[in-house]
Amino acid sequence: MVSVTAAIDPSASGVDRDGIGASAPRDAATPLVPTHLQVAGLQCAACALRIEAALRAVPGVRDASVNAVTCRAQVASPDPIDAAALVAAVRAAGYDAVPDGPDAGRALRRREARTALWQLFVAAFCAMQVMMFAAPTWFTAPGEIAPDLRRLLHWGSAVLAVPVVLLAAGPFFRGAWRGLRDRRLTADLPVAIGLVTGFVASAGAAFDPGGVFGHDVWFDSLTMFVALLLGSRWLAMRARHRAAEALDGALDTLPSEVVRIGADGRDETVALAAARVGDRLRVAHGDAFGVDAVVVVGDTHVDEASLTGESAVAALLRDAASTRSDAAAASERWVAPFLAAVLATAIGAALLWAWLDASRIVPVVVAVLVVTCPCALAIAVPSVQIAAAGALARRGVLLRRLDALDALARIDRLAIDKTGTLTDGLHAGVAGVASRAGTRVVPIDVGAWTARAAALAAWSSHPAAAAVRALAPQASAPWTDVRETVGAGVSGRDADGREWRLGRAAWVRGDRAVDGRADAGPDADDALRFGPADGPWLRFTLAERIRPDARDAIGALCAAGVAVTLLSGDTAARVAPVAAATGIDTVVAAATPQGKLDTVRAAQARGERVAMLGDGVNDAPVLACADVSFAMGDGALLARAHADAIVVSQRLGDVVAAHAVARRARRRVRQNLGWAVAYNAVAVPLAVAGVLAPWLAGLGMAVSSLLVAGNAARLARD
């Protein structure tokens, strides 16, 4: 990949700049074309499976995957497929969907949130009114309320329960019906059975106290159960929406500014909206294309969709967000057996009480169905993940993949880059001029050469190039055929066609084999060289400043049992002082991108879980390979696109904090799951035994969910 000059051309692409619904083109390495959607209305893993089945039924679709946490779907097809057909299939299945894109996704989430909040309001308001009617019967002894007054209170409760069942509880009935239609057990089925059973039995008792349903009503338990269950689902929905918003922010990688080349050849930074057709823009190596354009100077290797903001690395991120993890897929296999066990327990309880006391069948069955509602289990993990992500965001760490929390909590080693990561950048200074042999000073115009070097450095986003550029920020030169070699430097041709190079000594010298591990000869040091292929060199020294919190951060990680490796492309002479100053014992210097990748893979082969912290283009492969990865907020776009988290605060101490939060989050998940299992282990036998009334079952379910949510919320206060 190289830096290019691009001229804006409105006909360069037939897709608008939002890239809504865009798919990566096919090539030999990608035989299937992916198309991404954002979906809404999911309540459980069974919903994801149903949407997948609906998408696979669309002609031309080879495979489909839905992530219930991020609410994203990915469809793979041999040829590009119409997104409208996919959206129609999802809507026909009873859910909603839009082509993947930040604006469309936000609108979809707003609609879903409004509907859910309205249903919750109806259920909560009616439940409070029903409890007001039921309160006199709670606090009085039998016979203290006149029969006609008691019946009137029951009638009022029945009227208020109707909108709860018909409107607020609609999602449960629709979900149960969809499952039955597909011959699939869903979590909505036992809820729907319990609601219908409780409402019919209570209505019969209210309007015919002497009939087969007896005289007891459970409208208060029924309405409160719906309100509490909708409240739990609303929390889970908010968790999904926060995850989706965070992902949209991570995928929205288009720059807000572009570098425009003026008529005098000078660069100027302008807002993206100020770019006009015909402008010439400079795009540095590793940066995103902000607009549709035609490359007029230089060449590069990019995904064509990059011209509309949908780069190949962003597509990889969407793939990850649209695919279920192995743990999630394994848990989904337990959905049907769990629900079958719930229904079997309810049927068994009904048969038992039909033999013991037939009048107790309805309350016992309702209590069993209510108490086994998996609300606490459903929010046990996502509530912790979102609370942890929020806590990290407030510290300045943007978590892009929620599943990375568990990997971060279990890391054994952190591999950290040096320049721009452990140090806060580079500062360049002119060190002098030397011949190829380094023994004779050639008289040149140092100021003019410095300006030319700064103009060439503007084509790169590397910290070393930025340091040289800072020596003459307004300098310009008519460079053509500009190319950047990762780990070596940047080259270009002047107006006479003569090649000039800025970079490492061996590469500038023109050595055939430059592996980046060590420069040979009398000029083997870490200073940059600049000059023509057959002329003298201008030498720039580079000075680095270690981040002020680096030593404390490294010490804290070591104290937490995390080994630290300094993984740098610089020479050992330059890396060793930084390692000594920060207390890092394990150092790998002069590492190429492949060398960094090999180092991390070797550690993983030893059974270690490795995290990587970097900022440069050459860190992108190792960031993608690591078990969990961090990129500095001002790092290259390619590095940020491959990272699981972005340290926007630029503080190494926040990486330590992220590790601590991840470890606490893992403990919270274990506590939540343990509590949910323990609660069901105690409550289900009590419900079957008839000790737990339906209203107590609903209260227990709500308290269980609130305890789980509250335990997760503690992460924000820790």
XYZ file of C-alpha atoms in Angstrom:
718
model
C 0.000 0.000 0.000
C 1.248 3.498 -0.791
C 0.165 7.067 -0.364
C -1.875 8.519 -3.204
C -3.220 11.779 -4.454
C -6.904 11.523 -5.278
C -9.119 13.802 -7.329
C -12.781 13.924 -6.351
C -15.012 12.447 -9.026
C -18.759 12.047 -8.383
C -18.932 9.198 -10.880
C -16.240 7.179 -9.131
C -18.787 5.023 -7.371
C -22.441 4.233 -7.735
C -22.915 3.906 -3.980
C -23.564 6.878 -1.710
C -20.900 7.807 0.838
C -22.776 6.195 3.702
C -22.209 2.835 2.092
C -25.542 1.557 3.358
C -25.862 -2.130 2.604
C -22.602 -2.234 0.668
C -20.920 -5.591 0.285
C -17.272 -6.415 -0.253
C -16.460 -7.552 -3.788
C -15.616 -11.150 -4.488
C -12.127 -12.344 -5.177
C -10.271 -15.612 -5.061
C -9.904 -15.436 -1.291
C -13.551 -14.472 -0.722
C -15.753 -16.770 -2.794
C -18.945 -15.655 -1.023
C -20.236 -12.089 -0.964
C -21.276 -10.892 2.524
C -24.269 -8.614 3.065
C -24.957 -7.124 6.489
C -28.205 -6.131 8.190
C -29.206 -4.664 11.509
C -32.179 -6.414 13.077
C -34.624 -5.571 15.849
C -37.156 -7.399 17.983
C -34.862 -10.173 19.218
C -35.573 -11.452 22.715
C -33.553 -14.637 23.007
C -31.287 -17.040 21.169
C -34.279 -18.709 19.540
C -35.106 -15.390 17.829
C -31.660 -15.357 16.244
C -32.136 -18.915 15.009
C -35.517 -18.028 13.501
C -34.105 -15.025 11.648
C -31.268 -17.159 10.329
C -33.770 -19.685 8.992
C -35.783 -16.908 7.308
C -32.680 -15.462 5.656
C -31.483 -18.863 4.432
C -34.846 -19.314 2.704
C -34.195 -16.320 0.433
C -33.147 -17.495 -3.056
C -29.417 -17.149 -3.588
C -28.463 -17.166 0.106
C -25.805 -19.717 0.977
C -25.572 -19.082 4.728
C -26.709 -16.636 7.404
C -25.568 -15.781 10.921
C -27.216 -13.533 13.529
C -25.586 -12.159 16.662
C -28.286 -11.614 19.293
C -26.051 -9.272 21.356
C -25.065 -6.813 18.634
C -28.344 -7.322 16.682
C -26.485 -7.777 13.425
C -26.964 -10.337 10.691
C -24.576 -11.464 7.986
C -25.726 -13.200 4.842
C -23.308 -14.978 2.499
C -24.196 -15.534 -1.136
C -22.261 -16.471 -4.286
C -23.407 -13.252 -5.966
C -24.547 -9.849 -4.645
C -28.080 -10.103 -3.325
C -30.775 -7.455 -3.044
C -30.881 -6.199 0.547
C -34.602 -5.427 0.158
C -35.354 -9.133 -0.256
C -33.460 -9.917 2.924
C -35.266 -7.186 4.870
C -38.619 -8.479 3.603
C -37.765 -12.003 4.747
C -36.864 -10.800 8.241
C -40.078 -8.775 8.511
C -42.129 -11.726 7.292
C -40.622 -13.723 10.157
C -42.020 -11.199 12.634
C -38.973 -9.008 13.210
C -37.600 -5.827 11.692
C -34.395 -5.135 9.786
C -32.571 -2.492 7.771
C -29.386 -2.581 5.664
C -26.399 -2.124 7.931
C -25.514 1.532 8.403
C -25.253 3.956 11.356
C -28.206 6.182 10.417
C -30.602 3.387 9.479
C -29.544 1.393 12.539
C -30.190 4.292 14.908
C -33.650 4.858 13.432
C -34.456 1.166 13.798
C -33.324 1.157 17.428
C -35.378 4.271 18.183
C -38.515 2.597 16.850
C -37.849 -0.536 18.856
C -37.144 1.475 22.020
C -40.340 3.546 21.686
C -42.491 0.450 21.237
C -40.859 -1.350 24.168
C -41.177 1.667 26.447
C -44.841 2.131 25.586
C -45.598 -1.525 26.336
C -43.720 -1.275 29.629
C -45.658 1.850 30.573
C -49.018 0.195 29.899
C -48.090 -2.891 31.911
C -46.622 -0.947 34.846
C -49.473 1.583 35.028
C -52.184 -1.078 34.907
C -50.311 -3.302 37.366
C -50.213 -0.475 39.929
C -53.941 0.124 39.528
C -54.694 -3.600 39.814
C -52.657 -3.766 43.022
C -54.714 -0.880 44.406
C -57.867 -2.943 43.805
C -56.239 -6.055 45.269
C -54.819 -4.353 48.378
C -58.081 -4.534 50.402
C -58.160 -8.298 49.964
C -54.534 -8.595 51.095
C -55.003 -6.889 54.432
C -58.418 -8.127 55.504
C -59.581 -11.388 57.007
C -62.119 -13.595 55.213
C -65.619 -12.141 55.524
C -64.499 -8.571 56.344
C -65.244 -7.403 52.784
C -68.787 -7.796 51.504
C -69.095 -10.329 48.615
C -70.500 -7.748 46.191
C -67.685 -5.302 46.974
C -65.073 -8.034 46.558
C -66.618 -8.969 43.213
C -66.555 -5.315 42.130
C -62.858 -5.110 42.974
C -62.238 -8.268 40.959
C -64.175 -6.863 37.982
C -62.100 -3.694 38.068
C -58.929 -5.763 38.119
C -60.149 -7.813 35.161
C -60.851 -4.696 33.100
C -57.382 -3.302 33.818
C -55.753 -6.644 33.009
C -57.200 -6.675 29.485
C -54.813 -4.039 27.977
C -51.914 -5.747 29.726
C -52.719 -9.080 28.097
C -53.767 -7.767 24.701
C -51.242 -4.940 24.249
C -48.323 -5.079 26.643
C -47.967 -8.872 26.542
C -48.177 -8.965 22.748
C -44.472 -9.785 22.262
C -44.808 -12.944 24.354
C -47.779 -14.252 22.415
C -46.239 -13.408 19.044
C -43.006 -15.089 20.027
C -44.804 -18.188 21.254
C -46.889 -18.386 18.072
C -43.843 -17.996 15.847
C -42.127 -20.798 17.720
C -45.114 -23.121 17.435
C -45.458 -22.334 13.744
C -41.807 -23.276 13.228
C -42.093 -26.280 15.551
C -39.521 -24.715 17.820
C -39.615 -24.166 21.579
C -38.996 -20.569 22.614
C -38.746 -18.801 25.963
C -42.030 -17.029 25.155
C -44.034 -20.259 25.144
C -44.131 -20.934 28.907
C -44.761 -17.236 29.544
C -47.681 -17.196 27.114
C -49.135 -20.368 28.612
C -48.868 -18.928 32.098
C -50.514 -15.647 31.085
C -53.396 -17.332 29.281
C -53.923 -19.808 32.112
C -53.802 -17.127 34.782
C -56.070 -14.690 32.927
C -58.703 -17.268 31.964
C -58.806 -18.773 35.451
C -58.908 -15.352 37.124
C -61.623 -14.053 34.773
C -63.703 -17.171 35.416
C -63.338 -16.727 39.173
C -64.166 -12.992 38.966
C -67.379 -13.343 36.965
C -68.486 -16.768 38.281
C -67.128 -17.256 41.811
C -69.014 -20.507 42.224
C -67.829 -22.011 38.943
C -65.098 -24.472 38.098
C -62.378 -21.847 38.571
C -63.246 -21.157 42.178
C -63.158 -17.692 43.731
C -59.436 -16.795 43.774
C -58.075 -14.330 41.190
C -54.459 -13.575 40.252
C -54.785 -10.407 38.188
C -52.302 -8.676 40.480
C -49.685 -11.392 40.003
C -50.345 -11.576 36.279
C -50.037 -7.844 35.563
C -47.059 -7.408 37.863
C -45.345 -10.366 36.210
C -45.817 -8.825 32.758
C -44.506 -5.470 33.952
C -41.461 -6.996 35.604
C -40.712 -9.228 32.660
C -41.020 -6.329 30.228
C -38.761 -4.311 32.507
C -36.144 -7.046 32.393
C -36.387 -7.248 28.640
C -36.133 -3.484 28.391
C -32.852 -3.645 30.303
C -31.591 -6.330 27.952
C -32.708 -4.269 24.945
C -30.855 -1.221 26.283
C -27.764 -3.376 26.678
C -28.022 -4.505 23.066
C -28.577 -0.951 21.870
C -25.525 0.323 23.736
C -23.445 -2.418 22.192
C -24.800 -1.546 18.744
C -24.107 2.168 19.254
C -20.551 1.425 20.328
C -20.055 -0.761 17.271
C -21.505 1.890 14.951
C -19.088 4.392 16.412
C -16.190 2.027 15.840
C -17.248 1.355 12.263
C -17.766 5.019 11.449
C -14.174 5.430 10.371
C -14.600 8.098 7.728
C -12.376 11.092 8.508
C -14.044 14.372 9.436
C -11.271 16.300 7.692
C -9.263 15.881 4.502
C -5.948 17.284 3.310
C -6.490 19.373 0.171
C -3.650 20.355 -2.148
C -3.944 24.031 -3.008
C -3.190 25.699 -6.335
C 0.282 26.606 -5.028
C 0.985 22.997 -4.124
C 0.647 23.578 -0.390
C -1.440 21.306 1.819
C -4.402 22.592 3.781
C -6.648 20.696 6.162
C -10.343 21.350 5.520
C -13.611 19.890 6.760
C -14.917 16.944 4.776
C -18.009 18.938 3.830
C -15.783 21.620 2.279
C -14.348 19.210 -0.313
C -15.589 19.945 -3.822
C -15.576 18.130 -7.151
C -12.201 18.663 -8.789
C -10.243 19.096 -5.559
C -6.957 17.233 -5.228
C -6.629 15.478 -1.880
C -3.673 13.809 -0.211
C -4.384 10.455 1.469
C -1.535 9.213 3.667
C -0.596 5.560 3.942
C -2.997 3.776 6.284
C -5.652 6.515 6.198
C -9.229 6.185 4.967
C -10.635 7.669 1.777
C -13.057 10.359 2.890
C -14.824 10.808 -0.457
C -15.354 9.116 -3.796
C -12.307 9.930 -5.904
C -9.962 8.860 -8.674
C -6.329 8.087 -7.900
C -4.215 10.365 -10.086
C -0.786 10.078 -8.437
C 0.631 6.899 -6.929
C -0.982 3.500 -6.698
C -2.330 1.395 -3.876
C -4.171 -1.802 -2.980
C -7.545 -1.102 -1.397
C -10.998 -2.557 -1.275
C -13.047 -0.629 -3.856
C -15.659 -0.065 -1.169
C -13.087 2.022 0.726
C -13.994 4.867 -1.606
C -17.392 4.965 0.082
C -16.154 4.446 3.619
C -16.691 0.669 3.749
C -13.084 -0.555 3.891
C -12.031 -4.198 3.979
C -11.057 -3.945 7.641
C -14.443 -2.471 8.501
C -16.039 -5.410 6.719
C -14.008 -7.767 8.901
C -15.318 -5.965 11.976
C -18.881 -6.321 10.733
C -18.262 -10.015 10.129
C -17.130 -10.426 13.722
C -20.118 -8.492 15.042
C -22.536 -10.568 12.958
C -21.193 -13.967 13.980
C -21.987 -15.807 17.188
C -19.110 -16.908 19.352
C -18.548 -20.581 20.084
C -19.801 -20.054 23.641
C -22.997 -18.412 22.402
C -23.596 -21.167 19.872
C -23.077 -23.800 22.559
C -25.498 -22.082 24.931
C -28.169 -21.942 22.219
C -28.154 -25.732 22.036
C -29.510 -25.789 25.585
C -32.483 -23.526 24.828
C -34.878 -26.205 23.623
C -33.999 -28.778 26.336
C -34.366 -26.125 29.052
C -37.798 -25.023 27.820
C -38.890 -28.620 27.431
C -37.903 -29.220 31.052
C -39.909 -26.153 32.122
C -43.033 -27.358 30.351
C -42.556 -30.883 31.659
C -42.235 -29.524 35.197
C -45.451 -27.527 34.800
C -47.326 -30.534 33.436
C -45.966 -32.734 36.190
C -47.035 -30.195 38.822
C -50.533 -30.060 37.282
C -50.865 -33.843 37.389
C -49.594 -33.953 40.956
C -52.083 -31.374 42.195
C -54.895 -32.910 40.178
C -54.441 -35.870 42.497
C -53.814 -33.858 45.685
C -56.142 -30.860 45.341
C -57.570 -29.912 41.930
C -58.384 -26.384 43.122
C -54.649 -25.655 43.416
C -53.731 -26.638 39.839
C -53.971 -23.160 38.295
C -51.952 -21.213 40.896
C -49.283 -23.922 41.027
C -48.899 -24.113 37.230
C -48.807 -20.329 36.906
C -46.226 -20.092 39.708
C -44.025 -22.737 38.055
C -44.189 -21.046 34.659
C -43.495 -17.626 36.174
C -40.693 -18.668 38.469
C -38.816 -20.491 35.699
C -38.822 -17.461 33.404
C -35.128 -17.080 32.482
C -35.000 -13.292 32.925
C -32.051 -13.299 35.314
C -30.175 -15.742 33.125
C -30.935 -13.661 30.046
C -29.392 -10.472 31.441
C -26.684 -12.066 33.589
C -23.965 -11.711 30.958
C -25.037 -8.737 28.770
C -25.766 -6.507 31.764
C -22.235 -7.077 33.068
C -20.700 -6.580 29.643
C -22.479 -3.294 29.070
C -21.710 -2.022 32.567
C -18.048 -2.876 32.020
C -18.039 -1.242 28.585
C -19.573 1.903 30.086
C -17.021 1.977 32.887
C -14.186 1.608 30.391
C -15.632 4.297 28.110
C -15.637 6.755 31.014
C -11.953 5.953 31.563
C -11.168 6.574 27.918
C -11.155 3.008 26.557
C -13.674 2.257 23.801
C -14.523 -1.433 23.787
C -15.458 -2.589 20.312
C -16.114 -6.275 21.004
C -17.913 -7.239 24.192
C -16.636 -10.819 24.060
C -13.108 -9.418 24.420
C -13.761 -8.748 28.124
C -13.466 -12.396 29.061
C -10.270 -12.803 27.026
C -8.813 -9.658 28.597
C -9.543 -10.937 32.092
C -7.519 -14.104 31.428
C -4.434 -12.734 29.637
C -1.008 -13.993 30.645
C 1.121 -11.603 28.599
C 0.897 -8.109 27.112
C 2.984 -7.399 24.011
C 3.441 -3.665 23.629
C 4.806 -1.590 20.773
C 7.289 1.188 21.510
C 7.007 4.191 19.211
C 3.727 6.024 19.709
C 2.568 3.488 22.303
C 5.060 3.151 25.132
C 6.441 6.504 24.034
C 4.303 9.470 23.116
C 5.771 10.082 19.680
C 8.914 11.210 17.951
C 10.701 14.536 17.639
C 13.159 15.013 14.773
C 16.215 17.189 14.475
C 18.716 17.737 11.667
C 21.897 15.874 12.581
C 23.996 16.723 9.551
C 24.980 15.661 6.072
C 27.157 12.723 5.045
C 28.262 10.934 1.903
C 27.341 7.342 1.163
C 30.434 6.196 3.048
C 29.690 8.537 5.902
C 33.169 10.072 5.784
C 32.823 13.237 3.722
C 30.461 16.165 4.172
C 28.957 17.346 0.904
C 27.916 21.006 0.716
C 24.151 21.157 0.225
C 21.356 23.552 1.150
C 20.255 21.911 4.406
C 17.171 24.087 4.701
C 15.969 23.263 1.213
C 16.624 19.557 1.689
C 14.794 19.618 5.009
C 11.781 21.178 3.308
C 11.858 18.542 0.566
C 12.096 15.772 3.158
C 9.159 17.279 5.090
C 7.072 17.394 1.901
C 7.829 13.726 1.212
C 7.107 12.812 4.845
C 3.608 14.285 4.455
C 2.708 11.224 2.367
C 3.063 8.924 5.389
C 1.213 8.664 8.681
C 4.128 7.010 10.513
C 5.213 8.851 13.704
C 8.759 9.218 12.357
C 7.443 10.833 9.197
C 5.231 13.113 11.254
C 8.286 14.215 13.232
C 10.160 15.144 10.043
C 7.060 16.855 8.673
C 6.928 19.032 11.796
C 10.323 20.540 10.852
C 8.717 22.308 7.868
C 4.926 21.854 8.066
C 4.165 24.215 5.196
C 6.733 22.759 2.808
C 5.590 21.391 -0.541
C 7.281 19.647 -3.446
C 6.006 18.045 -6.682
C 6.627 14.444 -5.705
C 5.332 11.742 -8.032
C 5.219 7.931 -7.907
C 5.210 8.077 -4.113
C 5.466 4.693 -2.431
C 5.730 3.600 1.178
C 7.472 0.412 2.246
C 6.223 -0.686 5.657
C 9.063 -0.775 8.168
C 11.512 0.950 5.799
C 10.424 4.357 4.561
C 8.779 6.396 1.815
C 10.101 7.198 -1.652
C 9.136 9.539 -4.467
C 10.383 11.043 -7.716
C 11.117 14.710 -8.243
C 10.250 16.797 -11.289
C 13.280 15.366 -13.129
C 12.219 11.776 -12.442
C 14.999 11.205 -9.915
C 14.124 8.911 -7.012
C 14.538 10.157 -3.424
C 14.090 8.168 -0.263
C 13.318 8.981 3.371
C 13.706 6.167 5.889
C 16.110 3.668 7.388
C 19.746 3.738 6.329
C 19.891 0.299 4.704
C 16.739 0.934 2.711
C 17.751 4.412 1.619
C 21.164 3.020 0.726
C 19.399 0.586 -1.611
C 20.396 -2.739 -0.055
C 18.735 -5.588 -1.882
C 17.652 -7.474 1.231
C 16.148 -5.174 3.816
C 14.394 -7.221 6.475
C 14.207 -4.422 9.020
C 16.132 -6.369 11.645
C 19.494 -4.568 11.521
C 21.169 -2.027 9.301
C 24.764 -2.790 8.429
C 27.730 -0.525 7.804
C 29.108 2.634 9.349
C 25.726 4.389 9.191
C 23.838 1.703 11.138
C 21.862 3.740 13.667
C 18.282 4.803 14.215
C 18.498 8.177 12.548
C 16.508 8.690 9.370
C 18.228 9.349 6.068
C 16.989 11.434 3.194
C 18.525 11.781 -0.204
C 18.589 10.679 -3.827
C 19.427 7.142 -4.781
C 22.939 8.103 -5.944
C 23.737 11.157 -3.838
C 24.566 12.291 -0.299
C 22.315 11.880 2.730
C 20.678 14.326 5.041
C 20.563 12.735 8.488
C 17.748 13.301 11.017
C 17.996 12.259 14.639
C 14.876 11.010 16.396
C 14.170 11.639 20.054
C 11.455 9.829 21.999
C 9.748 10.651 25.254
C 8.422 7.834 27.405
C 4.826 8.312 28.476
C 4.726 9.594 32.063
C 2.577 6.732 33.360
C 4.432 3.970 31.500
C 6.556 2.642 34.380
C 3.644 2.609 36.840
C 1.417 0.871 34.298
C 3.996 -1.830 33.551
C 4.566 -2.371 37.267
C 0.834 -2.711 37.922
C 0.459 -5.290 35.167
C 3.378 -7.328 36.466
C 1.903 -7.163 39.971
C -1.343 -8.528 38.533
C 0.509 -11.514 37.094
C 0.707 -10.283 33.502
C 4.118 -10.611 31.820
C 5.077 -7.738 29.513
C 7.040 -7.956 26.277
C 8.356 -4.904 24.445
C 7.820 -5.686 20.767
C 9.411 -3.090 18.489
C 10.674 -2.664 14.973
C 13.471 -0.358 16.149
C 17.014 -1.566 16.721
C 18.137 -3.009 20.030
C 20.253 0.060 20.776
C 17.153 2.213 20.645
C 14.792 -0.207 22.390
C 16.978 -1.203 25.338
C 16.950 2.204 27.136
C 13.168 2.419 26.891
C 12.787 -1.116 28.267
C 15.136 -0.335 31.160
C 13.336 2.905 31.983
C 9.926 1.206 32.104
C 10.973 -2.001 33.865
C 10.340 -4.401 30.981
C 12.573 -7.470 31.030
C 11.507 -9.245 27.833
C 12.435 -7.342 24.672
C 12.123 -8.226 20.987
C 13.828 -5.567 18.864
C 14.234 -5.023 15.104
C 11.011 -6.970 14.522
C 9.284 -6.818 11.171
C 5.477 -7.108 11.046
C 5.933 -10.818 10.360
C 8.411 -11.036 13.221
C 5.907 -9.504 15.617
C 3.298 -11.935 14.402
C 5.642 -14.878 14.892
C 6.497 -13.729 18.434
C 2.859 -13.588 19.489
C 2.050 -16.900 17.838
C 4.971 -18.542 19.594
C 3.665 -17.320 22.956
C 0.200 -18.612 22.105
C 1.698 -21.962 21.119
C 3.171 -22.141 24.645
C -0.353 -21.869 25.994
C -0.234 -18.171 26.885
C -3.124 -15.805 26.276
C -1.615 -12.721 24.684
C -2.866 -9.150 24.503
C -1.324 -6.661 22.079
C -1.103 -2.876 22.361
C 0.031 -0.984 19.268
C -0.637 2.004 17.062
C 0.949 1.607 13.632
C 0.054 0.087 10.295
C 2.711 -2.568 10.835
C 0.949 -3.565 14.080
C -2.316 -4.455 12.313
C -1.479 -8.138 11.643
C -0.388 -8.838 15.219
C -3.378 -6.927 16.597
C -5.652 -9.202 14.599
C -3.764 -12.306 15.760
C -3.687 -11.535 19.503
C -6.301 -12.966 21.860
C -7.314 -9.401 22.692
C -5.890 -6.183 21.276
C -5.690 -2.460 22.037
C -4.881 0.406 19.669
C -3.936 3.915 20.721
C -6.555 6.508 19.851
C -4.269 8.519 17.583
C -2.869 5.438 15.875
C -3.277 4.468 12.241
C -6.767 3.641 11.020
C -5.667 0.157 10.023
C -4.473 -0.543 13.580
C -7.662 0.814 15.137
C -9.797 -1.222 12.750
C -8.134 -4.479 13.866
C -8.222 -3.747 17.595
C -10.785 -4.997 20.099
C -10.499 -1.760 22.088
C -9.238 1.754 21.407
C -7.407 3.737 24.099
C -8.764 7.154 23.193
C -7.379 8.630 26.423
C -3.806 7.835 25.286
C -3.006 6.741 28.867
C -1.323 3.407 29.502
C -2.812 3.420 32.976
C -6.228 2.989 31.393
C -5.087 -0.291 29.840
C -4.279 -1.481 33.363
C -7.695 -0.275 34.487
C -9.320 -2.143 31.598
C -7.646 -5.356 32.718
C -8.862 -4.817 36.280
C -12.420 -4.050 35.112
C -12.419 -7.155 32.909
C -11.379 -9.335 35.850
C -14.121 -7.856 38.028
C -16.616 -8.325 35.199
C -15.706 -11.999 34.967
C -16.359 -12.399 38.693
C -19.684 -10.565 38.344
C -20.768 -12.904 35.543
C -19.969 -15.917 37.695
C -21.877 -14.397 40.615
C -24.887 -13.595 38.435
C -25.027 -17.030 36.876
C -24.557 -18.652 40.270
C -27.349 -16.594 41.745
C -29.716 -17.331 38.863
C -29.087 -21.068 39.130
C -29.408 -21.052 42.929
C -32.631 -19.046 42.751
C -34.231 -21.529 40.366
C -32.958 -24.480 42.398
C -34.790 -23.140 45.457
C -37.836 -21.475 43.887
C -38.930 -24.233 41.497
C -39.436 -26.891 44.196
C -41.332 -24.350 46.301
C -43.591 -23.510 43.347
C -44.252 -27.190 42.604
C -45.021 -27.788 46.279
C -47.630 -25.016 46.188
C -45.783 -22.943 48.794
C -44.956 -20.142 46.329
C -47.997 -18.174 45.250
C -48.030 -16.707 41.696
C -47.511 -13.163 42.956
C -44.581 -14.296 45.082
C -43.147 -16.121 42.045
C -43.372 -12.903 40.017
C -41.820 -10.923 42.843
C -39.022 -13.461 43.189
C -38.365 -13.358 39.469
C -38.231 -9.553 39.535
C -35.989 -9.447 42.599
C -33.695 -11.996 40.977
C -33.424 -9.887 37.825
C -32.874 -6.701 39.823
C -30.131 -8.342 41.876
C -28.395 -9.453 38.703
C -28.696 -5.988 37.152
C -27.595 -4.302 40.380
C -24.595 -6.562 40.720
C -23.594 -5.650 37.170
C -24.104 -1.940 37.855
C -21.539 -2.140 40.684
C -18.856 -2.191 37.996
C -19.605 1.443 37.265
C -18.962 2.378 40.922
C -15.879 0.228 41.550
